[in-house]
Short mmCIF file of C-alpha atoms in Angstrom, two decimals:
data_model
loop_
_atom_site.label_atom_id
_atom_site.label_comp_id
_atom_site.label_asym_id
_atom_site.label_seq_id
_atom_site.Cartn_x
_atom_site.Cartn_y
_atom_site.Cartn_z
CA MET A 12 12.89 68.95 4.25
CA MET A 13 12.02 67.21 7.58
CA LEU A 14 10.84 64.03 6.99
CA PHE A 15 7.85 62.82 8.21
CA ASN A 16 7.02 59.93 10.50
CA SER A 17 2.98 59.31 9.72
CA SER A 18 2.85 56.59 12.06
CA LEU A 19 2.67 59.24 14.67
CA ALA A 20 -0.61 59.91 12.78
CA TRP A 21 -1.82 56.23 11.29
CA GLY A 22 -0.16 54.03 14.28
CA GLN A 23 1.06 50.99 13.60
CA ILE A 24 -0.69 48.62 11.06
CA GLU A 25 0.19 45.33 9.66
CA THR A 26 1.28 45.09 6.04
CA SER A 27 1.64 42.27 3.96
CA ASP A 28 5.22 40.99 3.05
CA LYS A 29 4.00 40.09 -0.54
CA PRO A 30 1.53 42.92 -1.86
CA PRO A 31 -0.63 42.29 -4.43
CA GLN A 32 0.35 42.71 -8.22
CA TRP A 33 -0.46 45.26 -10.82
CA ASN A 34 -0.57 44.95 -14.68
CA LYS A 35 1.59 47.59 -16.14
CA ILE A 36 1.11 46.61 -19.51
CA LYS A 37 -2.75 46.63 -19.59
CA ALA A 38 -2.43 49.74 -17.66
CA ALA A 39 0.25 51.21 -20.55
CA GLN A 40 -2.32 49.77 -23.39
CA TRP A 41 -5.52 51.30 -21.54
CA LEU A 42 -3.86 54.95 -21.51
CA ASP A 43 -2.34 54.49 -25.17
CA ASN A 44 -5.79 53.63 -26.45
CA ARG A 45 -7.51 56.93 -24.45
CA ALA A 46 -4.32 58.91 -25.78
CA LEU A 47 -5.13 58.40 -29.00
CA TRP A 48 -8.73 58.54 -28.93
CA TRP A 49 -7.96 62.31 -27.77
CA LEU A 50 -5.62 63.30 -30.12
CA ASP A 51 -7.82 62.42 -33.13
CA TYR A 52 -10.96 63.46 -31.62
CA PRO A 53 -12.73 65.58 -34.24
CA ILE A 54 -12.90 68.73 -32.54
CA LYS A 55 -12.29 71.62 -34.99
CA GLN A 56 -9.37 73.45 -33.79
CA THR A 57 -7.91 76.75 -36.00
CA PRO A 58 -4.95 75.32 -38.03
CA THR A 59 -1.51 76.10 -35.87
CA ASP A 60 0.91 75.84 -39.03
CA HIS A 61 0.54 75.07 -42.71
CA ASN A 62 0.26 71.39 -41.58
CA GLY A 63 -2.95 72.06 -40.04
CA ALA A 64 -4.39 72.15 -36.56
CA VAL A 65 -3.50 69.94 -33.68
CA GLN A 66 -5.79 68.81 -30.58
CA CYS A 67 -4.85 70.33 -27.39
CA ASN A 68 -2.36 69.15 -24.86
CA ALA A 69 -5.21 68.22 -22.16
CA CYS A 70 -5.23 68.61 -18.87
CA HIS A 71 -6.66 65.33 -18.25
CA THR A 72 -6.04 62.31 -21.06
CA THR A 73 -2.69 63.40 -22.36
CA HIS A 74 -1.52 65.50 -19.37
CA THR A 75 -0.39 63.18 -16.79
CA TYR A 76 0.04 60.43 -19.47
CA THR A 77 3.57 62.01 -20.62
CA LEU A 78 5.33 61.98 -17.24
CA VAL A 79 3.96 58.02 -16.65
CA ARG A 80 4.15 56.41 -19.95
CA PRO A 81 7.55 56.39 -20.66
CA LYS A 82 7.82 54.42 -17.00
CA LEU A 83 5.61 52.06 -17.75
CA THR A 84 6.88 49.83 -20.41
CA GLN A 85 9.47 49.82 -23.07
CA GLY A 86 8.79 52.90 -25.28
CA ALA A 87 6.85 56.07 -25.11
CA GLY A 88 3.64 55.89 -26.50
CA LEU A 89 1.91 58.84 -28.22
CA ASN A 90 4.56 61.18 -26.43
CA GLU A 91 6.68 61.77 -29.65
CA ARG A 92 3.00 62.93 -31.17
CA ILE A 93 1.98 65.07 -28.16
CA PHE A 94 5.16 66.35 -27.93
CA ASP A 95 5.35 67.47 -31.70
CA ASN A 96 2.24 69.30 -31.23
CA ILE A 97 3.53 71.26 -28.29
CA ARG A 98 6.77 71.56 -30.37
CA ARG A 99 4.69 73.09 -33.33
CA ARG A 100 2.32 75.39 -30.92
CA LEU A 101 5.62 76.85 -29.86
CA VAL A 102 7.20 77.44 -33.28
CA ALA A 103 4.21 78.75 -34.49
CA GLY A 104 4.65 81.97 -32.29
CA PRO A 105 2.87 83.81 -29.21
CA GLY A 106 0.16 84.75 -32.38
CA VAL A 107 -0.66 81.13 -32.70
CA ALA A 108 -4.67 80.42 -32.84
CA PRO A 109 -6.21 79.83 -29.22
CA TRP A 110 -7.60 76.14 -28.41
CA PHE A 111 -10.75 75.90 -29.66
CA VAL A 112 -13.36 75.98 -26.71
CA ASN A 113 -17.00 76.29 -26.11
CA PRO A 114 -18.50 78.44 -25.17
CA PRO A 115 -16.16 81.02 -26.55
CA GLY A 116 -15.08 84.29 -25.33
CA ARG A 117 -12.44 82.41 -23.28
CA LEU A 118 -9.42 83.88 -24.76
CA THR A 119 -7.27 84.58 -21.72
CA GLN A 120 -8.18 81.44 -20.26
CA SER A 121 -6.70 79.47 -23.10
CA ARG A 122 -3.76 81.47 -23.76
CA GLY A 123 -2.94 81.12 -19.66
CA SER A 124 -3.88 76.84 -19.61
CA GLU A 125 -1.52 76.30 -22.69
CA ALA A 126 1.30 78.29 -21.63
CA ILE A 127 1.23 76.29 -17.82
CA ASN A 128 1.05 73.02 -19.63
CA THR A 129 3.20 73.44 -22.19
CA THR A 130 5.98 74.56 -19.62
CA TYR A 131 5.11 71.82 -17.01
CA LEU A 132 5.13 69.10 -19.83
CA LEU A 133 8.41 70.12 -21.26
CA ALA A 134 10.28 71.00 -18.22
CA MET A 135 9.48 67.40 -16.66
CA LYS A 136 10.13 65.67 -20.01
CA GLU A 137 13.59 67.07 -19.82
CA ALA A 138 14.69 66.65 -16.67
CA ARG A 139 13.74 62.91 -16.81
CA GLU A 140 15.73 62.96 -19.73
CA GLY A 141 18.89 63.88 -17.62
CA ALA A 142 19.19 67.23 -19.68
CA LEU A 143 21.81 69.55 -18.00
CA GLN A 144 20.38 72.76 -19.31
CA SER A 145 16.97 73.91 -20.61
CA SER A 146 16.76 73.30 -24.48
CA PRO A 147 15.50 76.36 -26.69
CA LEU A 148 12.03 75.12 -27.41
CA LEU A 149 11.90 74.97 -23.42
CA ILE A 150 13.53 78.32 -23.04
CA THR A 151 10.59 79.57 -26.02
CA ALA A 152 7.83 77.73 -23.81
CA PHE A 153 9.08 79.81 -20.38
CA GLU A 154 9.05 82.93 -22.40
CA ARG A 155 5.47 82.15 -23.35
CA LEU A 156 4.71 81.53 -19.67
CA TRP A 157 5.66 84.96 -18.48
CA LEU A 158 4.17 86.69 -21.41
CA HIS A 159 0.47 85.37 -19.91
CA GLN A 160 1.21 85.76 -16.36
CA ARG A 161 -1.01 88.60 -14.78
CA ALA A 162 0.13 91.17 -12.80
CA ASP A 163 -0.65 89.65 -9.69
CA GLY A 164 1.55 86.97 -10.32
CA GLY A 165 -1.57 84.34 -11.03
CA TRP A 166 -2.38 83.10 -14.61
CA ASP A 167 -5.77 82.76 -16.05
CA TRP A 168 -7.23 79.26 -16.32
CA PHE A 169 -9.98 77.37 -17.62
CA ASN A 170 -12.95 77.84 -16.11
CA PHE A 171 -15.89 75.36 -17.01
CA THR A 172 -17.00 75.17 -12.99
CA TYR A 173 -15.75 71.40 -13.13
CA GLU A 174 -13.95 70.48 -10.06
CA PRO A 175 -11.21 70.20 -9.43
CA LEU A 176 -9.35 70.95 -12.78
CA ALA A 177 -11.39 73.82 -14.41
CA THR A 178 -12.92 76.09 -12.02
CA ILE A 179 -11.69 79.58 -10.59
CA GLU A 180 -10.26 78.18 -7.53
CA ALA A 181 -8.27 75.74 -10.03
CA GLN A 182 -5.75 78.93 -11.19
CA HIS A 183 -4.16 77.65 -7.70
CA PHE A 184 -3.47 74.08 -8.83
CA ALA A 185 -2.73 75.61 -12.33
CA ALA A 186 -0.11 77.93 -10.74
CA CYS A 187 1.33 74.92 -8.84
CA GLN A 188 2.27 73.28 -11.90
CA ALA A 189 4.11 76.50 -12.99
CA ALA A 190 6.12 76.57 -9.84
CA VAL A 191 7.18 72.87 -10.63
CA ALA A 192 7.77 74.03 -14.09
CA ILE A 193 10.36 76.33 -12.37
CA GLY A 194 11.88 74.25 -10.16
CA THR A 195 12.56 71.39 -12.26
CA ALA A 196 13.30 72.42 -15.47
CA PRO A 197 17.22 72.31 -16.24
CA GLY A 198 19.62 74.91 -15.34
CA TYR A 199 16.38 77.44 -15.65
CA PHE A 200 16.35 79.08 -12.29
CA ASN A 201 17.83 79.84 -8.99
CA GLU A 202 18.70 82.60 -6.62
CA ASN A 203 21.44 83.86 -8.96
CA SER A 204 19.12 84.37 -11.86
CA LEU A 205 18.44 87.83 -13.52
CA PRO A 206 16.38 90.10 -11.64
CA ALA A 207 13.61 90.14 -14.06
CA LEU A 208 13.50 86.63 -13.60
CA LYS A 209 13.24 86.32 -9.86
CA GLY A 210 10.95 89.18 -10.24
CA ARG A 211 8.57 86.87 -11.94
CA VAL A 212 8.97 84.19 -9.53
CA ASP A 213 8.51 86.49 -6.31
CA LYS A 214 5.32 87.66 -7.74
CA LEU A 215 4.40 83.83 -8.41
CA ARG A 216 5.21 82.73 -4.64
CA ASN A 217 3.57 85.89 -2.98
CA TRP A 218 0.34 84.88 -5.58
CA LEU A 219 0.34 81.22 -4.06
CA LYS A 220 0.45 82.21 -0.89
CA ALA A 221 -2.16 84.63 -0.70
CA SER A 222 -4.77 82.75 -2.94
CA ARG A 223 -3.89 79.42 -0.81
CA ASN A 224 -7.20 77.94 0.71
CA PRO A 225 -5.69 75.48 3.74
CA ASN A 226 -9.27 73.76 3.48
CA ASN A 227 -8.60 72.37 0.00
CA LEU A 228 -6.72 69.65 0.43
CA PHE A 229 -6.44 68.80 -3.45
CA GLY A 230 -4.77 72.30 -3.35
CA GLU A 231 -2.56 71.47 -0.37
CA ALA A 232 -1.19 68.57 -2.16
CA TRP A 233 -0.25 70.56 -5.25
CA LEU A 234 1.78 73.14 -3.40
CA LEU A 235 3.42 70.63 -1.35
CA PHE A 236 4.19 69.26 -4.44
CA ALA A 237 5.48 72.72 -5.61
CA SER A 238 7.30 73.26 -2.47
CA THR A 239 9.60 70.09 -3.22
CA ARG A 240 10.76 71.82 -6.59
CA LEU A 241 11.05 75.68 -5.70
CA GLN A 242 12.04 76.89 -2.69
CA GLY A 243 10.45 79.51 -0.63
CA LEU A 244 6.79 78.50 -0.93
CA LEU A 245 6.37 76.79 2.34
CA THR A 246 8.47 76.08 5.42
CA PRO A 247 9.30 72.55 6.71
CA GLN A 248 6.87 73.08 9.61
CA GLU A 249 4.00 74.19 6.96
CA GLN A 250 4.99 71.21 4.67
CA ASN A 251 4.69 69.15 7.58
CA GLN A 252 1.29 70.63 8.30
CA ILE A 253 0.01 69.62 5.09
CA ILE A 254 1.35 66.00 5.31
CA SER A 255 -0.54 65.65 8.64
CA LYS A 256 -4.02 66.59 7.12
CA LEU A 257 -3.65 64.78 4.39
CA LEU A 258 -2.93 61.82 6.41
CA GLN A 259 -6.19 62.81 8.95
CA LYS A 260 -8.21 62.08 5.29
CA GLN A 261 -6.82 58.88 4.37
CA ASN A 262 -9.25 56.15 5.14
CA ARG A 263 -8.56 53.43 7.60
CA ASP A 264 -11.57 51.10 7.33
CA GLU A 265 -10.94 47.17 6.00
CA VAL A 266 -12.05 47.97 2.85
CA ASN A 267 -10.50 50.99 1.70
CA LYS A 268 -7.94 51.20 3.95
CA GLY A 269 -5.18 53.38 2.72
CA SER A 270 -7.45 55.31 -0.06
CA TRP A 271 -8.62 58.93 -0.23
CA ALA A 272 -11.66 60.38 -1.97
CA LEU A 273 -11.63 63.14 -4.22
CA TYR A 274 -14.88 64.57 -3.32
CA GLU A 275 -13.78 64.90 0.49
CA LEU A 276 -10.87 66.80 0.12
CA ASN A 277 -12.54 70.32 0.09
CA ASP A 278 -16.16 72.32 0.22
CA TRP A 279 -16.54 72.31 -3.52
CA ARG A 280 -17.47 75.47 -4.64
CA TYR A 281 -18.03 74.84 -8.86
CA SER A 282 -16.69 78.55 -9.16
CA GLU A 283 -19.43 80.13 -7.05
CA LYS A 284 -18.71 82.32 -3.92
CA THR A 285 -19.75 79.40 -1.61
CA ALA A 286 -20.18 75.83 -1.81
CA PRO A 287 -23.76 74.75 -2.75
CA THR A 288 -26.11 73.97 -0.16
CA LYS A 289 -27.81 71.29 -1.98
CA PRO A 290 -25.84 67.73 -3.07
CA ARG A 291 -25.30 67.40 -6.66
CA LYS A 292 -26.41 64.85 -8.39
CA LEU A 293 -23.27 62.49 -8.98
CA HIS A 294 -22.53 59.09 -9.85
CA PRO A 295 -23.20 56.67 -7.43
CA ASP A 296 -19.30 56.15 -7.20
CA ALA A 297 -18.52 59.68 -7.17
CA ARG A 298 -18.21 60.42 -3.33
CA LYS A 299 -16.55 57.22 -2.73
CA PRO A 300 -12.65 56.48 -2.27
CA GLU A 301 -10.60 56.29 -5.66
CA ALA A 302 -8.01 55.97 -7.73
CA TYR A 303 -6.95 59.98 -8.48
CA SER A 304 -6.50 61.36 -5.41
CA THR A 305 -5.15 58.09 -3.89
CA GLY A 306 -2.37 58.18 -6.67
CA LEU A 307 -1.87 62.04 -6.63
CA ILE A 308 -1.57 62.07 -2.66
CA ALA A 309 0.34 58.91 -2.61
CA TYR A 310 2.98 60.15 -4.98
CA ILE A 311 3.59 64.08 -3.96
CA LEU A 312 3.81 62.48 -0.41
CA MET A 313 6.76 60.11 -1.61
CA GLN A 314 8.10 63.22 -3.39
CA ALA A 315 7.63 65.29 -0.07
CA GLY A 316 10.11 62.62 2.13
CA VAL A 317 7.48 59.97 3.37
CA LYS A 318 9.44 56.67 3.05
CA SER A 319 7.43 54.23 0.65
CA ASP A 320 7.54 51.90 3.00
CA ASP A 321 5.82 53.63 5.62
CA PRO A 322 2.56 52.55 6.39
CA SER A 323 0.67 55.43 4.80
CA ILE A 324 2.16 54.43 1.78
CA THR A 325 2.21 50.65 1.29
CA SER A 326 -1.87 50.89 2.35
CA ALA A 327 -2.41 53.33 -0.36
CA LEU A 328 0.09 51.29 -2.96
CA ASN A 329 -1.78 48.38 -1.62
CA TRP A 330 -5.06 49.46 -2.23
CA LEU A 331 -4.12 50.93 -5.95
CA ARG A 332 -3.11 47.47 -6.58
CA ASN A 333 -6.37 45.64 -5.27
CA ASN A 334 -8.63 48.41 -7.24
CA GLN A 335 -7.09 47.88 -11.08
CA GLN A 336 -9.69 47.13 -13.42
CA PRO A 337 -9.58 44.24 -15.71
CA ASP A 338 -8.98 46.64 -18.86
CA GLY A 339 -5.88 47.88 -16.77
CA SER A 340 -7.40 51.20 -15.50
CA TRP A 341 -8.42 52.91 -12.62
CA ARG A 342 -11.63 54.30 -12.18
CA THR A 343 -12.93 57.78 -10.83
CA TYR A 344 -15.60 59.88 -11.47
CA SER A 345 -16.75 63.30 -11.95
CA ILE A 346 -17.63 65.25 -8.67
CA SER A 347 -19.39 67.67 -10.77
CA VAL A 348 -22.14 66.00 -12.68
CA ASN A 349 -23.33 62.83 -13.48
CA ARG A 350 -21.85 62.11 -16.78
CA SER A 351 -23.53 59.34 -19.22
CA LYS A 352 -21.28 56.37 -20.83
CA ASP A 353 -21.84 58.24 -24.12
CA ASP A 354 -20.23 61.54 -22.88
CA PRO A 355 -16.93 62.42 -24.13
CA ALA A 356 -15.70 63.46 -20.99
CA TYR A 357 -17.05 60.23 -18.94
CA LEU A 358 -13.69 58.94 -18.66
CA PHE A 359 -11.50 62.00 -18.49
CA LEU A 360 -10.84 61.78 -14.27
CA SER A 361 -10.24 57.92 -15.08
CA ASP A 362 -7.34 58.80 -17.49
CA GLU A 363 -6.09 61.08 -14.42
CA ALA A 364 -6.53 58.35 -12.40
CA THR A 365 -5.05 55.57 -14.31
CA ALA A 366 -1.67 57.57 -14.77
CA TRP A 367 -1.32 59.07 -10.96
CA ALA A 368 -2.46 55.46 -9.91
CA SER A 369 0.77 54.31 -12.21
CA LEU A 370 3.03 57.07 -11.30
CA ALA A 371 2.50 56.36 -7.66
CA LEU A 372 3.12 52.46 -8.16
CA LEU A 373 6.31 52.83 -9.83
CA GLU A 374 7.73 55.70 -7.63
CA GLY A 375 6.91 53.10 -4.40
CA GLU A 376 8.83 50.31 -6.43
CA ARG A 377 11.70 52.70 -7.22
CA SER A 378 12.41 54.00 -3.55
#
């Protein structure tokens, strides 16, 4: 794709020759503790097989965790257990009991969400490990993915009215993950693939284009990421337009220079037809710059060709280094509800924030 010089949007800014440090070991320890907590959390699930039930491979605590954990410190943390759970679910067959969700009645949402998460995580794992061809397990995951693809090309996805990960509009971000998986899985798809597979992928491409909301910059960032892995989603001009829009939302004030605020990336609708007219009661820091969107966007921009020494990236990474908490985590608060500290979901977005912040910092060091 066309490389983008963000200095045109940012202007020249001073950067330090010695950026602040961050603690990888503490980040890994915090992520491991959270992953273990989630895997052992006492949710009643219907047994997967004769060995019993397993916890879902959630789109929060154990999701991006699997991508970053092997890169942080020696060892892979809880990844072996997470991927064994995924294996058991796939081996159990397409009739495996769906994840239990409350309130009930979300069967198709459960099936679609699991199919996307499973395929995305396995594809990223096998590509990271240098596989030349997709494993039989990953092929099975793709079969499950296509089984649950709707006629319009998208998938049903959990709708709990929680932005940005579990709403009707989040179906677009979820389908972008499917596109990333298709384009990342070793040896799985190219333009010479069988017509049936090409047809399914074309339906996905068309659905992503038709359901795109250019004002949702969270979704646009994910579409940009998907376009770096799967051709035919965006033109180079469209990629650069998204990059420009993301950079226009980047903070430039002295305290928060380089950061983004998740709350500001969209007029969030919470699965309603229009955005609410009255602001929701949220945590005092929920509308402020935070690490989830900052890490996610910085990482995706680097994937899209923005250089790690570009002012937009160096300022984002410096902000992340300066905002790591003493316990190794980064904090992001819900933009949907004001959760109390004893709410099991209180740290869900902080789990993703810590994983994406770490991924972005590691990518900056690598490139």
